[in-house]
Coordinates of N, CA and C in Angstrom, one line a residue:
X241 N 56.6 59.3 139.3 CA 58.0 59.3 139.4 C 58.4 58.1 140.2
X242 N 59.2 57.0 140.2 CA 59.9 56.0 140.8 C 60.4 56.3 142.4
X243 N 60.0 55.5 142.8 CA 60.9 54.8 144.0 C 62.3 56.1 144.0
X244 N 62.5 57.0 144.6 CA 63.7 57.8 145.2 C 63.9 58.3 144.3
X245 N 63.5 59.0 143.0 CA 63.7 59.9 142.0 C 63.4 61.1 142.3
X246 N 64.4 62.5 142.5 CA 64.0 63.7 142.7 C 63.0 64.0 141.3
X247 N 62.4 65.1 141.6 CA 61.6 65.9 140.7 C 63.2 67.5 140.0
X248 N 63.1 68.3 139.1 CA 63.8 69.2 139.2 C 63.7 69.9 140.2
X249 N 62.4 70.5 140.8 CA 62.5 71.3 142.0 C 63.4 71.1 143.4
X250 N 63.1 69.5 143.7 CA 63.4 69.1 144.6 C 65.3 68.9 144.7
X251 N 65.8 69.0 143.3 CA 67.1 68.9 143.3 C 67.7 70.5 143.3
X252 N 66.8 71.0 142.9 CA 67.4 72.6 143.1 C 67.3 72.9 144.1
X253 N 66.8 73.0 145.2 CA 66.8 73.5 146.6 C 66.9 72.5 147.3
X254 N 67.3 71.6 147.1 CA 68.1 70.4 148.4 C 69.8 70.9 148.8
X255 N 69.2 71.1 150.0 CA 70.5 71.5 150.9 C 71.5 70.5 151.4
X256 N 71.0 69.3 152.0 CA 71.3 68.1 152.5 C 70.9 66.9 152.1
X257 N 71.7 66.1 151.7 CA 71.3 64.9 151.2 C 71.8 63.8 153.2
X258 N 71.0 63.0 153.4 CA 71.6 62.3 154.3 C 72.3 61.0 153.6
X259 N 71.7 59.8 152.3 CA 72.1 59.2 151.8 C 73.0 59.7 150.3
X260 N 73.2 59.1 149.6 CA 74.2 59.3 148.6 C 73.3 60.5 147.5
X261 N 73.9 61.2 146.6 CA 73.4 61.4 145.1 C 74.3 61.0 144.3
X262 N 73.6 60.3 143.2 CA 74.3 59.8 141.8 C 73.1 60.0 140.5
X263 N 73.7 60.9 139.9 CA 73.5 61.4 138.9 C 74.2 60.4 137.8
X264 N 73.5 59.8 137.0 CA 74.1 58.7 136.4 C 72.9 58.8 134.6
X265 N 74.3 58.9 133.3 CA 73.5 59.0 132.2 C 72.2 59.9 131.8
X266 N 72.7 61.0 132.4 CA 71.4 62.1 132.1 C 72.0 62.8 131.0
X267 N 70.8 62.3 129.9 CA 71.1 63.0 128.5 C 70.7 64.2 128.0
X268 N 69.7 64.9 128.9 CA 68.6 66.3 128.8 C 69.6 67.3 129.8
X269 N 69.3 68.4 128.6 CA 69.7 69.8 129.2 C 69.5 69.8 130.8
X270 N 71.0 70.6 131.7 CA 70.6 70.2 132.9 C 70.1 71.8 133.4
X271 N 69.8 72.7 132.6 CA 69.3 73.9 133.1 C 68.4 74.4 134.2
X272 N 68.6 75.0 134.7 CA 67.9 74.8 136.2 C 68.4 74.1 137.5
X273 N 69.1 73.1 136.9 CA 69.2 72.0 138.0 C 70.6 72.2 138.4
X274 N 71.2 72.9 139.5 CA 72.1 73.3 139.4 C 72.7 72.7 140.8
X275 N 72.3 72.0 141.5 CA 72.3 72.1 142.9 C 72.7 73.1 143.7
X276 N 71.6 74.0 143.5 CA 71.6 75.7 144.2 C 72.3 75.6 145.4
X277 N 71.3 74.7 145.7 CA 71.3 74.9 147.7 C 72.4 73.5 148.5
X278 N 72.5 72.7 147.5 CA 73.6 71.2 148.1 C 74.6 71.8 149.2
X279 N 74.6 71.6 150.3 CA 75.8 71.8 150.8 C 76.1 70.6 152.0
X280 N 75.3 69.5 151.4 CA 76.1 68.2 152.4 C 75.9 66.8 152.1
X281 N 76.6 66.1 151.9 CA 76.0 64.5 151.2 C 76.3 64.0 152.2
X282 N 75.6 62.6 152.9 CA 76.0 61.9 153.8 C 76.6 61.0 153.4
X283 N 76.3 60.4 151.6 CA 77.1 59.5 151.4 C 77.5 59.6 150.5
X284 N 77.8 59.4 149.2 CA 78.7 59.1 147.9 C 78.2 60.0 147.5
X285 N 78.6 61.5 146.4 CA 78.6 62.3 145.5 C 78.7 61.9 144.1
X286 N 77.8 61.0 143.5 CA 79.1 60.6 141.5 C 78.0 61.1 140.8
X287 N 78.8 61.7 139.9 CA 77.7 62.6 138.4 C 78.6 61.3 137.6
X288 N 78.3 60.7 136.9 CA 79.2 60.0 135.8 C 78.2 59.4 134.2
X289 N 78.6 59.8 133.6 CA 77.9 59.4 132.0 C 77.0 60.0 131.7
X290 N 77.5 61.8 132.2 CA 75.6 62.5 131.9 C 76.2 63.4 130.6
X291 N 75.7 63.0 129.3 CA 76.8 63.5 128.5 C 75.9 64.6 127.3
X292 N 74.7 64.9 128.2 CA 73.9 66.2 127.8 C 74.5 67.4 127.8
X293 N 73.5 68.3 127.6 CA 74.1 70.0 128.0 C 74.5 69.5 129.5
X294 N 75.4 69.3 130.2 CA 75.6 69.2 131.4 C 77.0 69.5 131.5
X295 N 77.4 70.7 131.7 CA 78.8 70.8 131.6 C 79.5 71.7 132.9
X296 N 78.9 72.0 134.3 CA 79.4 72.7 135.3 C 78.4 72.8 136.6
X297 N 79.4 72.8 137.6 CA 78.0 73.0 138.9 C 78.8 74.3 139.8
X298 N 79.0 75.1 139.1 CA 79.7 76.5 139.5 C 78.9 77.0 140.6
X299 N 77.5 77.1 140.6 CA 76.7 78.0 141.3 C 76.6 76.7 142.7
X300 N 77.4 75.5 143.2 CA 76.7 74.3 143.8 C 77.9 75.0 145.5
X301 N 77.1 75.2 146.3 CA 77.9 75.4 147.6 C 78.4 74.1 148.2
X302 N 78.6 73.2 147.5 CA 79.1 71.8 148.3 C 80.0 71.9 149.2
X303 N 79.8 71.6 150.7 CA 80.8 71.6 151.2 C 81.6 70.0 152.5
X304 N 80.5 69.5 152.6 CA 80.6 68.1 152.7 C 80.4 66.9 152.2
X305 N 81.3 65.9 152.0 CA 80.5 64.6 151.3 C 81.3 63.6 152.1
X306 N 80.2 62.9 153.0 CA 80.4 61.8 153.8 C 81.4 60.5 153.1
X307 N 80.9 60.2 151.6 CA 81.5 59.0 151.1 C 82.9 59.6 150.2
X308 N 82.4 58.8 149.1 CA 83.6 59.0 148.1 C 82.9 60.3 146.7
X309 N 84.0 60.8 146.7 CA 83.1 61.7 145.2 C 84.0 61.3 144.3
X310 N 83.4 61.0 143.0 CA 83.1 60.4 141.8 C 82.8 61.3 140.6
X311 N 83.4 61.8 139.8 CA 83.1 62.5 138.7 C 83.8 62.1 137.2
X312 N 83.1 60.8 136.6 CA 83.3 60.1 135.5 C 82.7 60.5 133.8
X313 N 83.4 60.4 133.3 CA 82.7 59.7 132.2 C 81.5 60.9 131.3
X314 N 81.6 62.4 131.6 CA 80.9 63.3 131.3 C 81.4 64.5 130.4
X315 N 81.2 64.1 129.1 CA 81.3 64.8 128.1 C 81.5 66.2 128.3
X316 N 80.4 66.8 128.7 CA 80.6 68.4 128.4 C 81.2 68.7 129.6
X317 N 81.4 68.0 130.7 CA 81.8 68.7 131.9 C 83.2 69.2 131.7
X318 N 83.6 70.4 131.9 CA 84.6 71.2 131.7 C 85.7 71.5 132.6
X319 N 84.9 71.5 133.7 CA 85.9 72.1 134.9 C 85.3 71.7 136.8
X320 N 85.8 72.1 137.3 CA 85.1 71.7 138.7 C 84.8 72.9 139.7
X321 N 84.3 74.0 138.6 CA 83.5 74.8 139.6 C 82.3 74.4 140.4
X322 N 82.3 74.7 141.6 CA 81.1 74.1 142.7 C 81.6 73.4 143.7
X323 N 82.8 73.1 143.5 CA 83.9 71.8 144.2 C 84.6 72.8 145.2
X324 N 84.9 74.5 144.9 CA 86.2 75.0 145.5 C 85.9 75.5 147.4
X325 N 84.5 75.2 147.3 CA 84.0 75.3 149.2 C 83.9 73.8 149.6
X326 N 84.6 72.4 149.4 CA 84.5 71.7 149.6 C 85.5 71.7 151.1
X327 N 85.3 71.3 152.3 CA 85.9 71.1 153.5 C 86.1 69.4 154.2
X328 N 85.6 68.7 153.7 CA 85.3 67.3 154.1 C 85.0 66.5 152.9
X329 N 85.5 65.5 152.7 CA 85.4 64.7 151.6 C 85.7 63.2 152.3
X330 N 84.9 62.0 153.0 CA 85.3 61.4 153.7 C 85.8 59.5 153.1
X331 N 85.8 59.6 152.1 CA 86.0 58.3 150.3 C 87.0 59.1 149.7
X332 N 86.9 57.9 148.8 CA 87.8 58.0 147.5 C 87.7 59.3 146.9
X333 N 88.4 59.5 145.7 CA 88.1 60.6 144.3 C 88.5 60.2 143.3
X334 N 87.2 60.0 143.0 CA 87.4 60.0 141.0 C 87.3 61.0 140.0
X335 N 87.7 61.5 139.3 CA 87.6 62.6 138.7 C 88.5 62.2 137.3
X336 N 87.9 61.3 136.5 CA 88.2 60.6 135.0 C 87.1 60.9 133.9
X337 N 87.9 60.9 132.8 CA 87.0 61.1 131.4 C 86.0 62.0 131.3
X338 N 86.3 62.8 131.4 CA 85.7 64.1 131.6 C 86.2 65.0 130.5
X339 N 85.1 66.0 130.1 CA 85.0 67.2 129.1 C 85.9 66.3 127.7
X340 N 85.0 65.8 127.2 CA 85.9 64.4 126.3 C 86.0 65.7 124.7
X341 N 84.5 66.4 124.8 CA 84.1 67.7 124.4 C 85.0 68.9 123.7
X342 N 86.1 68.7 124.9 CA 86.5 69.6 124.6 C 87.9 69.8 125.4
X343 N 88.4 69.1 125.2 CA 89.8 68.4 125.2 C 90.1 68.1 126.9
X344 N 89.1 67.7 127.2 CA 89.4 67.6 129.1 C 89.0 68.7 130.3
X345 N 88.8 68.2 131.3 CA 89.4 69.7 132.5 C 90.4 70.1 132.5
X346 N 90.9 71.0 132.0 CA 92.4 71.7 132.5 C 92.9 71.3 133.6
X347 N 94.5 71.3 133.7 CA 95.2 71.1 134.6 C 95.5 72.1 136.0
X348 N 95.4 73.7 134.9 CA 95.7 74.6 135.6 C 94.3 75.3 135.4
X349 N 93.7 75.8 136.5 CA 92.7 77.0 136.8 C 92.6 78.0 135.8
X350 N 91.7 78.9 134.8 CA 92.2 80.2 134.4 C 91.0 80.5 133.4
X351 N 90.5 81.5 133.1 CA 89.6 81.7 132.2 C 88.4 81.0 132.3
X352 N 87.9 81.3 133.5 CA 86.7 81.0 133.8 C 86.1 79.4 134.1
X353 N 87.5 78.8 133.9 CA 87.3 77.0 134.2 C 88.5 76.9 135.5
X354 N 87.3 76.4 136.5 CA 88.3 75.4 137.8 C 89.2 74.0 137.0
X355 N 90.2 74.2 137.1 CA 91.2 73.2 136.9 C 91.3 71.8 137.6
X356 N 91.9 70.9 137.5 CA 92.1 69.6 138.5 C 93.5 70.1 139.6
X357 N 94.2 71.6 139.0 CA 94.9 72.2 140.6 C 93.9 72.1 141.4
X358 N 92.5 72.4 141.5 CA 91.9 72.0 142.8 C 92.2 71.3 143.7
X359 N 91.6 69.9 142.5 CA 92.5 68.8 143.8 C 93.3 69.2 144.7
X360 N 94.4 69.1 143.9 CA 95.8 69.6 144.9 C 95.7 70.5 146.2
X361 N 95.4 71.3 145.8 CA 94.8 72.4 146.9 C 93.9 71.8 147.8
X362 N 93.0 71.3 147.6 CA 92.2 70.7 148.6 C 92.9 69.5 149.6
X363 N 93.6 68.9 148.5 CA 94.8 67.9 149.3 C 95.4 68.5 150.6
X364 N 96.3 69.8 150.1 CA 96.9 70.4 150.7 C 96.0 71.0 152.1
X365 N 95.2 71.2 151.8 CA 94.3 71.7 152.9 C 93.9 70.5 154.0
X366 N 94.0 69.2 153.5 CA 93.5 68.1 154.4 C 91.9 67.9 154.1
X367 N 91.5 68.0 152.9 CA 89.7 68.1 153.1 C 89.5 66.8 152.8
X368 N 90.6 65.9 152.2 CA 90.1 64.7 151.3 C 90.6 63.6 153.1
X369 N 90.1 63.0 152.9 CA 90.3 61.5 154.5 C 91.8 61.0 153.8
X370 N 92.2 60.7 155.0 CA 94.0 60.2 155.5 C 94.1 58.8 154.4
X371 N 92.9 58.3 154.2 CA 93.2 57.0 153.7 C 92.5 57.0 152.4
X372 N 92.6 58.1 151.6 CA 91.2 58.7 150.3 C 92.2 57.7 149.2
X373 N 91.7 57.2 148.2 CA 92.3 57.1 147.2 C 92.1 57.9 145.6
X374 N 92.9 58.2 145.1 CA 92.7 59.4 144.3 C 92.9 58.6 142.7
X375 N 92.3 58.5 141.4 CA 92.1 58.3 140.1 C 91.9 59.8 139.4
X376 N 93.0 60.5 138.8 CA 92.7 61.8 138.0 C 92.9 61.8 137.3
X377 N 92.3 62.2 135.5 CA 92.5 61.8 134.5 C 91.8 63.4 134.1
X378 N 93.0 63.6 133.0 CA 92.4 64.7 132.1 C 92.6 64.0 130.2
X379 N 92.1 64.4 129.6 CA 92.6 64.2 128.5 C 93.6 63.2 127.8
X380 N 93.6 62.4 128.5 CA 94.3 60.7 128.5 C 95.8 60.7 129.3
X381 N 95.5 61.9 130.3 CA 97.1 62.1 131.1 C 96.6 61.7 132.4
X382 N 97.0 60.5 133.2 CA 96.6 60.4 134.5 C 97.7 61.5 135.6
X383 N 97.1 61.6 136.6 CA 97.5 62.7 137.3 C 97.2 62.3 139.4
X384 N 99.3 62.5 139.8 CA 98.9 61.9 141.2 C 98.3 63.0 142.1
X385 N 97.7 63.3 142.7 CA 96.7 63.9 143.7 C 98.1 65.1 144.4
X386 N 99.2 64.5 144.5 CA 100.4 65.0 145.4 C 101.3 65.8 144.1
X387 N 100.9 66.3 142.6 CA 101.7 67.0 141.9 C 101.1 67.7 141.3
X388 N 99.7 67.9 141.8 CA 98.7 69.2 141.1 C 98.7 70.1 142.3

C-alpha cells in the first residue's frame, strides 16, 4: 500500500482524522466504506471525481472539519446525507457538479435525499467560519449560501 493510503478497514472505523482526507477519482464500488466512525477532520474534507457506485455517506457522523470541505465533481453522489451533524466547518465550501447521474442534489430536502437546504441551515446555525467562502452548484444552477 503507498506512503499514507488507508486500507478499507482503516477508513471504516476511523473516527479522527488529525490531517486532511481527500478522496479523489475513486472509480470502484464504495460499499463498506462508508466512513462509519468519522467524526473529526483536522484539516480539509474533499470527496471530488469519485464517479463509481459512490453516491452517499448517510451513515458518516461528521461533526468537525478543521479546513475547508469540498464536495466536487461526483457523478452518483445524490445528496448530503452524513453532513446534517456537522457543528464546525472551519474553510471554505464547495459543493459543485455533483449527481451529474441524475439531474443534481436537490435543492430542497425530501424522499430520502438531504438537499443543498442543508447548507442554509447550517449557515443559519453558525457552523460554517465568519470568513467561509461558499461555491454551490446543482444541476448547472449556482446557488448563494444566504438563499437556501
Amino acid at each position: 500500500m503507498p506512503s499514507g493510503a488507508f486500507s478499507r478497514a482503516s477508513i471504516y472505523w476511523c473516527a479522527c482524522c488529525l490531517g486532511s482526507v481527500k478522496l479523489s477519482g475513486v472509480a470502484e464500488p464504495m460499499a463498506g466504506v462508508t466512513f462509519l466512525s468519522l467524526r473529526s477532520v483536522g484539516g480539509d474534507f474533499t470527496v471530488e471525481n469519485c464517479n463509481g457506485d459512490f453516491w452517499n455517506f448517510y451513515v458518516m457522523p461528521l461533526e468537525t472539519v478543521g479546513g475547508s470541505l469540498t464536495i466536487r465533481g461526483n457523478a452518483k453522489l445524490n445528496g448530503l446525507g452524513g453532513f446534517a451533524g456537522l457543528r464546525s466547518v472551519g474553510g471554505n465550501v464547495t459543493v459543485t457538479g455533483n449527481g451529474a447521474e441524475s439531474g443534481g442534489i436537490p435543492v430542497e430536502s425530501g424522499s430520502g435525499q438531504v438537499g443543498l437546504d442543508l447548507l442554509g441551515e447550517l449557515y443559519r446555525a453558525g457552523v460554517f467560519s465568519s470568513g467561509a467562502e461558499f461555491a454551490i452548484e446543482s444541476n448547472g444552477t449556482n446557488y448563494r449560501i444566504d438563499e437556501l
